[in-house]
PDB file of C-alpha atoms in Angstrom:
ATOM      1  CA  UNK K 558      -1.109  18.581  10.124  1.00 94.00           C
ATOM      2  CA  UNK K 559      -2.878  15.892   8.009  1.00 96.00           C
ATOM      3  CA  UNK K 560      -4.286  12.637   8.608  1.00 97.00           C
ATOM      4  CA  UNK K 561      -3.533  10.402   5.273  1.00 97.00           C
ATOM      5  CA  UNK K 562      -5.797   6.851   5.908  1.00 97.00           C
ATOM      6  CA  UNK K 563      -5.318   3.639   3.636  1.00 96.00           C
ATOM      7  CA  UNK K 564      -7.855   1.354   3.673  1.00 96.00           C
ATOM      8  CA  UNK K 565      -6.882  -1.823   2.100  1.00 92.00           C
ATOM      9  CA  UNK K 566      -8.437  -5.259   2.501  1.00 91.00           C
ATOM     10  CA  UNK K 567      -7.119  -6.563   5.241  1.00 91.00           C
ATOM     11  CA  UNK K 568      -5.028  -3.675   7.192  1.00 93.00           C
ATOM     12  CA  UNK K 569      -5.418  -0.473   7.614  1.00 96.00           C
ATOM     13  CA  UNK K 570      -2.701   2.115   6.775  1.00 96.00           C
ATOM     14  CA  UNK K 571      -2.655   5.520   8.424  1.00 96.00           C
ATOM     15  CA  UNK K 572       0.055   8.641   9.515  1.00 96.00           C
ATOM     16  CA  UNK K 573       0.094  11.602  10.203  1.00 97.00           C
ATOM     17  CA  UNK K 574       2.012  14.445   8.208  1.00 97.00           C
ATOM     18  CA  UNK K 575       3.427  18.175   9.365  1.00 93.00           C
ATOM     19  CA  UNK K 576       3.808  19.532   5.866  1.00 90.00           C
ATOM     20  CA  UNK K 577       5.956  16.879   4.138  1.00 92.00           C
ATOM     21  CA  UNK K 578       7.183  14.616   7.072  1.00 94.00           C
ATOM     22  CA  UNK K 579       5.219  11.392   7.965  1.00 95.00           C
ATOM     23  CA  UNK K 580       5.556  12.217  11.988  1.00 94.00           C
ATOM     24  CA  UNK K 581       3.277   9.237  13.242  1.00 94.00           C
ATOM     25  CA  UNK K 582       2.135   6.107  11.458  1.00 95.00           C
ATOM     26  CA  UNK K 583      -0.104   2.797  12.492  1.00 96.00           C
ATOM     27  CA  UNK K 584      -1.887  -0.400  11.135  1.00 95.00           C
ATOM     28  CA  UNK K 585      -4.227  -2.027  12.398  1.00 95.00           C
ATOM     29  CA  UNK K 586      -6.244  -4.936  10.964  1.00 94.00           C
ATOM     30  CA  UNK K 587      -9.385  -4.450   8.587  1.00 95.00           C
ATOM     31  CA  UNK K 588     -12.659  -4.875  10.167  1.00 96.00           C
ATOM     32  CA  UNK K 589     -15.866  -4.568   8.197  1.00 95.00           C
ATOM     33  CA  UNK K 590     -18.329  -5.000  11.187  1.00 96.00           C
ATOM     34  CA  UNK K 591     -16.433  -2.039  12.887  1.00 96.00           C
ATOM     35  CA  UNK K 592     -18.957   1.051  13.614  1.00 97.00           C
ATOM     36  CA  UNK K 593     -17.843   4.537  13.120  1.00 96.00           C
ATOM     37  CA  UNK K 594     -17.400   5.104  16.612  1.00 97.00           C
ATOM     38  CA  UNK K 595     -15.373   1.819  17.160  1.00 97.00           C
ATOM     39  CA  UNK K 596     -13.027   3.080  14.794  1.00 97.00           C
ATOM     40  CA  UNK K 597     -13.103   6.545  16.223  1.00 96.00           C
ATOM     41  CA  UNK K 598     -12.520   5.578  19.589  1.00 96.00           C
ATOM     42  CA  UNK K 599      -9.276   3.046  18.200  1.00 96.00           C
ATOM     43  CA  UNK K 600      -7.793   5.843  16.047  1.00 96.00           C
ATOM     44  CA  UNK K 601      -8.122   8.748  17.936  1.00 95.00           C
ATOM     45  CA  UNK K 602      -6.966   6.902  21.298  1.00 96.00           C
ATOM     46  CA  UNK K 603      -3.369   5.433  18.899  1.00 96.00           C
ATOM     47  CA  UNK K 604      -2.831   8.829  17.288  1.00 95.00           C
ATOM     48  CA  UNK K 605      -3.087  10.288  21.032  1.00 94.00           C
ATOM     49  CA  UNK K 606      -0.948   8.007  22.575  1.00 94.00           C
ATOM     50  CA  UNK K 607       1.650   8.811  19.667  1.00 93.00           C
ATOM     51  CA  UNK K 608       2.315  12.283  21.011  1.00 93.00           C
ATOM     52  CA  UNK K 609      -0.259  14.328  18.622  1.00 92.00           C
ATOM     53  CA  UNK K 610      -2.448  16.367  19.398  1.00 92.00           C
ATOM     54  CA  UNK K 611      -6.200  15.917  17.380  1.00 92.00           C
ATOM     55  CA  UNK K 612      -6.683  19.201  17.515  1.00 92.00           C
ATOM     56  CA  UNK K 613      -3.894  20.137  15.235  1.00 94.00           C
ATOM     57  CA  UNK K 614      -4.974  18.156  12.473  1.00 96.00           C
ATOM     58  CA  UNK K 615      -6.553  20.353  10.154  1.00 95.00           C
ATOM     59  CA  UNK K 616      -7.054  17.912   7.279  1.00 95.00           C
ATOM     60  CA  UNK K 617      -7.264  13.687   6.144  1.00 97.00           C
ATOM     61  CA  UNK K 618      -7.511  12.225   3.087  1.00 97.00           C
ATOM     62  CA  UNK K 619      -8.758   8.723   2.409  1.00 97.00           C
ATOM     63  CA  UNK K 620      -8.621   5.763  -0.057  1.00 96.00           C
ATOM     64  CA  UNK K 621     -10.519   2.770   0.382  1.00 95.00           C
ATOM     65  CA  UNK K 622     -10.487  -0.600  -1.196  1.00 92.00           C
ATOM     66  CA  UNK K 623     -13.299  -1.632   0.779  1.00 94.00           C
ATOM     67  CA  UNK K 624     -16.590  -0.377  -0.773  1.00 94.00           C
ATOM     68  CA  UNK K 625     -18.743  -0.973   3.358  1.00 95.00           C
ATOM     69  CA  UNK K 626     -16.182   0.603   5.102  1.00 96.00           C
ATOM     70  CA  UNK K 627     -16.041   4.280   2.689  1.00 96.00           C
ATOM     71  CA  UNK K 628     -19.062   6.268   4.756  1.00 96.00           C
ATOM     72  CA  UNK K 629     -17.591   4.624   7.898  1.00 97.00           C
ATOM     73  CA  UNK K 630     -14.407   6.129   7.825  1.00 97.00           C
ATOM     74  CA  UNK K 631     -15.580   9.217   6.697  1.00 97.00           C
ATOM     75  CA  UNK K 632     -18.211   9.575   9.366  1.00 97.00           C
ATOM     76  CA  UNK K 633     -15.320   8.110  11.729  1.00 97.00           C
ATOM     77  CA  UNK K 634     -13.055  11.241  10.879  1.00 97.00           C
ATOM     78  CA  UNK K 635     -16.201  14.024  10.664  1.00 96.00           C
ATOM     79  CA  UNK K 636     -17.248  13.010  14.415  1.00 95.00           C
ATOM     80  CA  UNK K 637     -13.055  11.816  16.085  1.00 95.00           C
ATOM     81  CA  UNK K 638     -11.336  14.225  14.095  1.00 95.00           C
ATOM     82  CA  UNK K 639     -13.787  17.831  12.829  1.00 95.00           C
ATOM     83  CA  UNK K 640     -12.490  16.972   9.546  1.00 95.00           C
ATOM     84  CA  UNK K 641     -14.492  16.311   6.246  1.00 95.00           C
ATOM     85  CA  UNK K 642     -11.944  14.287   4.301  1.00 96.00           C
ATOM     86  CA  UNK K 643     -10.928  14.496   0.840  1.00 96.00           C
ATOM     87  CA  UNK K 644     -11.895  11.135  -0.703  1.00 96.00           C
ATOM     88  CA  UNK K 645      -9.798   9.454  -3.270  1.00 95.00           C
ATOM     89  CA  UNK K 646     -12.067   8.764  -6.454  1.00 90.00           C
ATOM     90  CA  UNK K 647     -13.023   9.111  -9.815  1.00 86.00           C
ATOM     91  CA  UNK K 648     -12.376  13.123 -10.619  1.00 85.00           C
ATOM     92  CA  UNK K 649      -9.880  13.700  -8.375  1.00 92.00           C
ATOM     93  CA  UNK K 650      -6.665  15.813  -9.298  1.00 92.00           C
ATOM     94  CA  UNK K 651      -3.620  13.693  -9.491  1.00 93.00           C
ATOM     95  CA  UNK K 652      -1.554  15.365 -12.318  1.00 90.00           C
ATOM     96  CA  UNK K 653      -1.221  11.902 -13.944  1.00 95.00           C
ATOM     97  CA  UNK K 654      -3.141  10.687 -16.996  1.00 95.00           C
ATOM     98  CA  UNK K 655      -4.259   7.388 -16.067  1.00 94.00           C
ATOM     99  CA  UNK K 656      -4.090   5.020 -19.306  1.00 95.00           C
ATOM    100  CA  UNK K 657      -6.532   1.902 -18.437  1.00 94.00           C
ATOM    101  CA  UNK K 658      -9.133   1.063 -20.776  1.00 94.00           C
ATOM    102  CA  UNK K 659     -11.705   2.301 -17.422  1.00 93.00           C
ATOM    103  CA  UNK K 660      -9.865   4.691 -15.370  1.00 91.00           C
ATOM    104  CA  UNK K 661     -12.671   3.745 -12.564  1.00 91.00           C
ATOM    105  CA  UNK K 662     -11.191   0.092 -12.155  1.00 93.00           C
ATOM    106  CA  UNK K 663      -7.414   1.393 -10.805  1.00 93.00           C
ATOM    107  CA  UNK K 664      -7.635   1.021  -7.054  1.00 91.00           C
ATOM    108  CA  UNK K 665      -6.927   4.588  -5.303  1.00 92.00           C
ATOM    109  CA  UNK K 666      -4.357   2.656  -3.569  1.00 93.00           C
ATOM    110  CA  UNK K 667      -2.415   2.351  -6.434  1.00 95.00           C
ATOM    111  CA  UNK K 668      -3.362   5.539  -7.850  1.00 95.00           C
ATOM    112  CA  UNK K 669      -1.773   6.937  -4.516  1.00 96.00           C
ATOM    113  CA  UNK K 670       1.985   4.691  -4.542  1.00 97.00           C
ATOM    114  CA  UNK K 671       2.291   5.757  -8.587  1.00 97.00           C
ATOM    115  CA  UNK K 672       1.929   9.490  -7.761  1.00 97.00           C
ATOM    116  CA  UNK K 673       4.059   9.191  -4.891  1.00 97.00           C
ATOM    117  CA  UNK K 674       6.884   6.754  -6.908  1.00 97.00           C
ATOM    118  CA  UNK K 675       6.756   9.472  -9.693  1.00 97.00           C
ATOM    119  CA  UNK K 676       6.792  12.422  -7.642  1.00 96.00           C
ATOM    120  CA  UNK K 677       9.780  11.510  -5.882  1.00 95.00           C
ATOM    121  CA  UNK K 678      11.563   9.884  -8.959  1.00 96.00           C
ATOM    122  CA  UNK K 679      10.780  11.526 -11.538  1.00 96.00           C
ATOM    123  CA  UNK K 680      11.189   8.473 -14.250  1.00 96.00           C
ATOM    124  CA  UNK K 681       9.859   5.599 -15.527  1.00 97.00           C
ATOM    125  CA  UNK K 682       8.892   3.192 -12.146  1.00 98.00           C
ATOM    126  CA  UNK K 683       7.407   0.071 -11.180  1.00 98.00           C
ATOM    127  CA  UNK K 684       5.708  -0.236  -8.174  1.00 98.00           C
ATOM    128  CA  UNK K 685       5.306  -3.748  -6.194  1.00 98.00           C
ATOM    129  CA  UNK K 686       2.683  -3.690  -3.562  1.00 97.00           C
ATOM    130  CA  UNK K 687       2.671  -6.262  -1.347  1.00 95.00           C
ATOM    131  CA  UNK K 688      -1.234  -6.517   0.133  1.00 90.00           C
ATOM    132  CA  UNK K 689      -3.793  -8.793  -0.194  1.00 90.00           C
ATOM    133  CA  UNK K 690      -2.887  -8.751  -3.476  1.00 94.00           C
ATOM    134  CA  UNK K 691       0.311  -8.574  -5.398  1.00 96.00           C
ATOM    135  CA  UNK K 692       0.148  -5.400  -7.671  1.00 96.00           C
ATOM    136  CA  UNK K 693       2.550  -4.121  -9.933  1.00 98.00           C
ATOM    137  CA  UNK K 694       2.388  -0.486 -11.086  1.00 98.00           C
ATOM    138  CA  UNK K 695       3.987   1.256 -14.202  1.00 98.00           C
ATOM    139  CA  UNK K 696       4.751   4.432 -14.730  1.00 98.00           C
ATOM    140  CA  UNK K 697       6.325   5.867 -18.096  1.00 97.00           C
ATOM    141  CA  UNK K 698       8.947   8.699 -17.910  1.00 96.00           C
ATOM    142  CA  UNK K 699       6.257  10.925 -18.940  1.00 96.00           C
ATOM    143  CA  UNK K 700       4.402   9.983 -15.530  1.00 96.00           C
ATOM    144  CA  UNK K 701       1.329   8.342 -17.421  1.00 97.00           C
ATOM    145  CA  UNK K 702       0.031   5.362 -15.558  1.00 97.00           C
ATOM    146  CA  UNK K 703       0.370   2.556 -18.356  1.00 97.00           C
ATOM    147  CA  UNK K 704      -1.470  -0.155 -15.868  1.00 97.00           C
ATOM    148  CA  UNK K 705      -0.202  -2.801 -14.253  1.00 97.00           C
ATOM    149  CA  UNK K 706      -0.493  -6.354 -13.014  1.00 97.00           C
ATOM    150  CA  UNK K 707      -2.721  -8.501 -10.243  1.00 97.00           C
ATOM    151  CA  UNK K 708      -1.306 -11.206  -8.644  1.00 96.00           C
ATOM    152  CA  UNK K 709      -2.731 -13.303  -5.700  1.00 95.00           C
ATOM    153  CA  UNK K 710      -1.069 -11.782  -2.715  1.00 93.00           C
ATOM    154  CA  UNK K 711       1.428 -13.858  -0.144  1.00 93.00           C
ATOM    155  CA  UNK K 712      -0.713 -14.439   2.686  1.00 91.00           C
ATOM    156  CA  UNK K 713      -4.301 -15.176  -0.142  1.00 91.00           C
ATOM    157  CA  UNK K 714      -1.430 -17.858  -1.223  1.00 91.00           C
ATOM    158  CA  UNK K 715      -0.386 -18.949   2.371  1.00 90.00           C
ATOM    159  CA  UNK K 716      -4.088 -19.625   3.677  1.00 90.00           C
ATOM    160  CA  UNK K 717      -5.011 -21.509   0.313  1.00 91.00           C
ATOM    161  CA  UNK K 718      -2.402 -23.799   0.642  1.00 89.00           C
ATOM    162  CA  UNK K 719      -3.371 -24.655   4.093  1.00 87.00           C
ATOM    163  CA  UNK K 720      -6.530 -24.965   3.362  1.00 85.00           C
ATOM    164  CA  UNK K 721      -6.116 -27.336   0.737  1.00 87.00           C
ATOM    165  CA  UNK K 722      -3.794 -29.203   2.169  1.00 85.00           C
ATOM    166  CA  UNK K 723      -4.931 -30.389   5.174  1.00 79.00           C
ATOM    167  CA  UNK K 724      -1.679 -32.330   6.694  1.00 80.00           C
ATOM    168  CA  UNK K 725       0.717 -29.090   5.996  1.00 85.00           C
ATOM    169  CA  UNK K 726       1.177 -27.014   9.163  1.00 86.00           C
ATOM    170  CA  UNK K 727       0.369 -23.000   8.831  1.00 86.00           C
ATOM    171  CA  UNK K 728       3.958 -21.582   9.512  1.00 88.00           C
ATOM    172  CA  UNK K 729       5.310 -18.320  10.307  1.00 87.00           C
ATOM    173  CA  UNK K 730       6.156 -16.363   6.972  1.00 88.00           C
ATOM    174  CA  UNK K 731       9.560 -16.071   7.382  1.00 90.00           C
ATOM    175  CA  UNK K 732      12.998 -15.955   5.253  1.00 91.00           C
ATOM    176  CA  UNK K 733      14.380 -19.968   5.582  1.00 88.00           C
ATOM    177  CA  UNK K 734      17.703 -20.502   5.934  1.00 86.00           C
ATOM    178  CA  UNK K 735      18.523 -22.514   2.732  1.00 92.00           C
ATOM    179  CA  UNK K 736      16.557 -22.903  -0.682  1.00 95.00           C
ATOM    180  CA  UNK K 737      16.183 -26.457   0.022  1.00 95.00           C
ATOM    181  CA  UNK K 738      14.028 -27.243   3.224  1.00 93.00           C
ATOM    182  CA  UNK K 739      15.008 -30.151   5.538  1.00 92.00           C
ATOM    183  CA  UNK K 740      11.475 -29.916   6.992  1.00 92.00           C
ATOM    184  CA  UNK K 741       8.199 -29.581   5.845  1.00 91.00           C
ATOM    185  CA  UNK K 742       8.043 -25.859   8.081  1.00 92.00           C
ATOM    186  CA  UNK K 743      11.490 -24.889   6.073  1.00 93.00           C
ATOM    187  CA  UNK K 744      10.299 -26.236   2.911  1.00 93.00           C
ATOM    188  CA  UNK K 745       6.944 -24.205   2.746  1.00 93.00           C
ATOM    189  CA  UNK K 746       8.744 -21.113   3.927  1.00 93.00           C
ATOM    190  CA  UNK K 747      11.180 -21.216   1.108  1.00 95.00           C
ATOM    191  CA  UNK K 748       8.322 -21.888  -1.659  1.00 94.00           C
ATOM    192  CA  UNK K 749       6.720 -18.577  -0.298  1.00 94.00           C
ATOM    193  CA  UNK K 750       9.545 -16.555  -0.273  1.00 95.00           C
ATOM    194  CA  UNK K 751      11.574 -17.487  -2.883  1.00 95.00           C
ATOM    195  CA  UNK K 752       8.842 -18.210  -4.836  1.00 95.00           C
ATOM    196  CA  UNK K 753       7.202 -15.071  -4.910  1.00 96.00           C
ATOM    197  CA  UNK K 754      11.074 -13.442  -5.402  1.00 96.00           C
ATOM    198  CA  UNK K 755      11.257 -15.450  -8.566  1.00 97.00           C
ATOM    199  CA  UNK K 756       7.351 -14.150  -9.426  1.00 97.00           C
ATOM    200  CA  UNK K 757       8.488 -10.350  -8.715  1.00 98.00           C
ATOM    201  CA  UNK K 758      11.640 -10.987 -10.954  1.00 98.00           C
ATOM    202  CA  UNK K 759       9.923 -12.283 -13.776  1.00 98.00           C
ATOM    203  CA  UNK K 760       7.325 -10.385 -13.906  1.00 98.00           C
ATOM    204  CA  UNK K 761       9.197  -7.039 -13.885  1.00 98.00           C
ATOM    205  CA  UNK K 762      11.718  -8.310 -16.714  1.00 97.00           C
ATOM    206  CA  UNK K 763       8.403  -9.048 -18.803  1.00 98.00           C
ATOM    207  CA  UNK K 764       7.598  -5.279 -17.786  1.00 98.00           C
ATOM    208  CA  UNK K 765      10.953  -3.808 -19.029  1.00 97.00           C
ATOM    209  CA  UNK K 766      11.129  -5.555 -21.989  1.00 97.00           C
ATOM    210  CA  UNK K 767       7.479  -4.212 -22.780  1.00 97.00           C
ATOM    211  CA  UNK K 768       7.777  -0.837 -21.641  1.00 97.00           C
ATOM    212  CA  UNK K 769      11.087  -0.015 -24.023  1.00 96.00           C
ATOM    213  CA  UNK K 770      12.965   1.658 -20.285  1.00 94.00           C
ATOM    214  CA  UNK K 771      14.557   0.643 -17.435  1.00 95.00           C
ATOM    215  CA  UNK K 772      12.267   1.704 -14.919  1.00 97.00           C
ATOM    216  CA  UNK K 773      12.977   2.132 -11.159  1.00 98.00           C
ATOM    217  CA  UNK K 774      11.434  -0.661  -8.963  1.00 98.00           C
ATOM    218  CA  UNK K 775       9.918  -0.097  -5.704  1.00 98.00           C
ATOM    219  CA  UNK K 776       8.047  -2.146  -3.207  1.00 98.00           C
ATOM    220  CA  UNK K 777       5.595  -1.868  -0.574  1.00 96.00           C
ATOM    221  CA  UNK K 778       2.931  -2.993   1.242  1.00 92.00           C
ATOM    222  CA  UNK K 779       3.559  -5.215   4.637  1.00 86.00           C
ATOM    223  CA  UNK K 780       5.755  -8.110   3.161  1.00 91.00           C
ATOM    224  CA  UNK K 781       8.186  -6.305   1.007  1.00 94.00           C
ATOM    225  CA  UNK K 782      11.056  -5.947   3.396  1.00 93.00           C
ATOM    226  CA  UNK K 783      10.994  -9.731   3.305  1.00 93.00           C
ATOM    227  CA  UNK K 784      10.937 -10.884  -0.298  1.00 95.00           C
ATOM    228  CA  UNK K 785      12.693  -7.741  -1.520  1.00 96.00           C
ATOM    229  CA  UNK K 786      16.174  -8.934  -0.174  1.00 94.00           C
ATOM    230  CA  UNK K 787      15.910 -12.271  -1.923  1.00 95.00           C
ATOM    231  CA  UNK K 788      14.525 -10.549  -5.674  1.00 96.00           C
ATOM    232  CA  UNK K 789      17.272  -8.932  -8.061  1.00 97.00           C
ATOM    233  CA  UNK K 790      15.381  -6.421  -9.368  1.00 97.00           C
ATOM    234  CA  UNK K 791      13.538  -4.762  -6.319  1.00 98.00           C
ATOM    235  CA  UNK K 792      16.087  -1.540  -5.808  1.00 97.00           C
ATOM    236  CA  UNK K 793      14.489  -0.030  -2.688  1.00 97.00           C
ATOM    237  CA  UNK K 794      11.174  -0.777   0.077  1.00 97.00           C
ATOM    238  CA  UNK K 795       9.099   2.475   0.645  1.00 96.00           C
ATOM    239  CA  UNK K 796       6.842   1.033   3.519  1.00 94.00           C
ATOM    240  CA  UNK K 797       4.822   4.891   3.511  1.00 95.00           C
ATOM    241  CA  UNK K 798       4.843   4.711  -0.530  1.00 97.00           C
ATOM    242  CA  UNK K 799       0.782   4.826  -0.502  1.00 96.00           C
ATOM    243  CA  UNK K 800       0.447   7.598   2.517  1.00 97.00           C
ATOM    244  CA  UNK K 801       2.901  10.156   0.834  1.00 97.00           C
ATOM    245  CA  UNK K 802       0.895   9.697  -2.328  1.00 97.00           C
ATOM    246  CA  UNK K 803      -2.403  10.645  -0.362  1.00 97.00           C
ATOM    247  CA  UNK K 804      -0.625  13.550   1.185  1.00 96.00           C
ATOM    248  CA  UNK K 805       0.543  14.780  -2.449  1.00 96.00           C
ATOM    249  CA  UNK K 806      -2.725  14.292  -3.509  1.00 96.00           C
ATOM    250  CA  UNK K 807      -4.362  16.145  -0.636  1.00 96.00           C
ATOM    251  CA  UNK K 808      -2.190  19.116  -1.140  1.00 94.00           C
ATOM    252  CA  UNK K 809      -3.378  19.487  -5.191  1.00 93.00           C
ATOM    253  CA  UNK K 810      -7.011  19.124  -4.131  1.00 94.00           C
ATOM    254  CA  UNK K 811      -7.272  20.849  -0.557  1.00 88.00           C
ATOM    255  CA  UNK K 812      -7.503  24.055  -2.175  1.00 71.00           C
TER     256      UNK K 812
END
């Protein structure tokens, strides 16, 4: 079995794999004050408690957003888990030419959901990831990564506007019932939401029309089962997009 870890900025992604089936998966929050032990202890004791047994894990792979956290994680799965993980970096075999000016700047994250979107699809894609940012991925039908686009994420968004603002109340982030709010709770809700729907739709006809295709377009990341009903061009939510990337990757390099 393998142990496929996502560090992103503010959660933590990570499942477990026998051969090509995600049998266990968890997220917890991202904590750079955490020791390697902390984590240990956490990830061990959830991975447990989900029925596996540590000792079968043979492998992990890991990609991290979050420069502090890199020898952590690694010393976290060395010591937990008697694994010395692949790492996600610069050099690493992923079977797709990556077409950015500086191949270095792509986030392994995303290097990890366009492998996976392309694997599985085999055609042009765009991939929406819904994390602390809001990153769209392209893919041509040759599987080159073409690059993409950064947008502040939903919550980054959320907590500015609060902060700003100081009379608006921090509400849940949740689909309103109408477009038009009949409360200041409803009203913010439905700027968020629909708002970001109408970003995600704009953005990926811009895309199309650049790109020449009609690429697939997939979403992840912790919000996309809520905006992706509202958006008319999102066609399916992958919530493990990222994880089976790391496992495909894992597999080319573990040799």
């Amino acid at each position: 079995m393998i142990l496929a870890i996502d560090v992103g900025n503010t959660n933590i992604m990570f499942g477990v794999f026998r051969r090509k089936d995600i049998i266990g998966h968890w997220r917890i929050g991202t904590d750079k004050t955490k020791t390697s032990d902390e984590y240990g202890v956490l990830l061990r004791k959830l991975v447990e408690l989900g029925g596996v047994n540590v000792k079968s894990i043979r492998g992990a792979i890991l990609s991290c957003v979050v420069p502090p956290l890199l020898d952590v994680l690694v010393a976290t799965l060395k010591s937990y888990f008697g694994v010395n993980p692949i790492v996600v970096e610069p050099g690493i075999r992923t079977g797709m030419p990556i077409l950015y000016h500086n191949p270095k700047e792509v986030g392994a994250d995303r290097i990890a959901n366009a492998v996976a979107a392309f694997n599985e699809y085999r055609r042009s894609v765009v991939i929406v990831d819904f994390g602390t940012a809001t990153t769209f991925d392209c893919i041509s039908e040759k599987g080159e990564y073409l690059g993409g686009v950064i947008a502040p994420g939903i919550m980054v968004s959320a907590e500015a506007l609060f902060e700003a603002a100081s009379k608006l109340p921090k509400v849940e982030i949740t689909i309103p019932r109408a477009v038009i709010g009949k409360t200041t709770v409803h009203s913010i809700q439905s700027g968020i939401i629909y708002g970001y729907a109408g970003l995600v739709d704009g953005i990926v006809e811009r895309i199309r029309k650049e790109m020449g295709t009609n690429p697939k377009v997939i979403a992840t990341g912790g919000l996309a089962r809520l905006v992706a009903p509202e958006s008319k061009t999102i066609e399916k939510v992958d919530e493990f997009l990222t994880l089976k990337g790391l496992r495909l990757i894992y597999e080319w390099n573990a040799q």
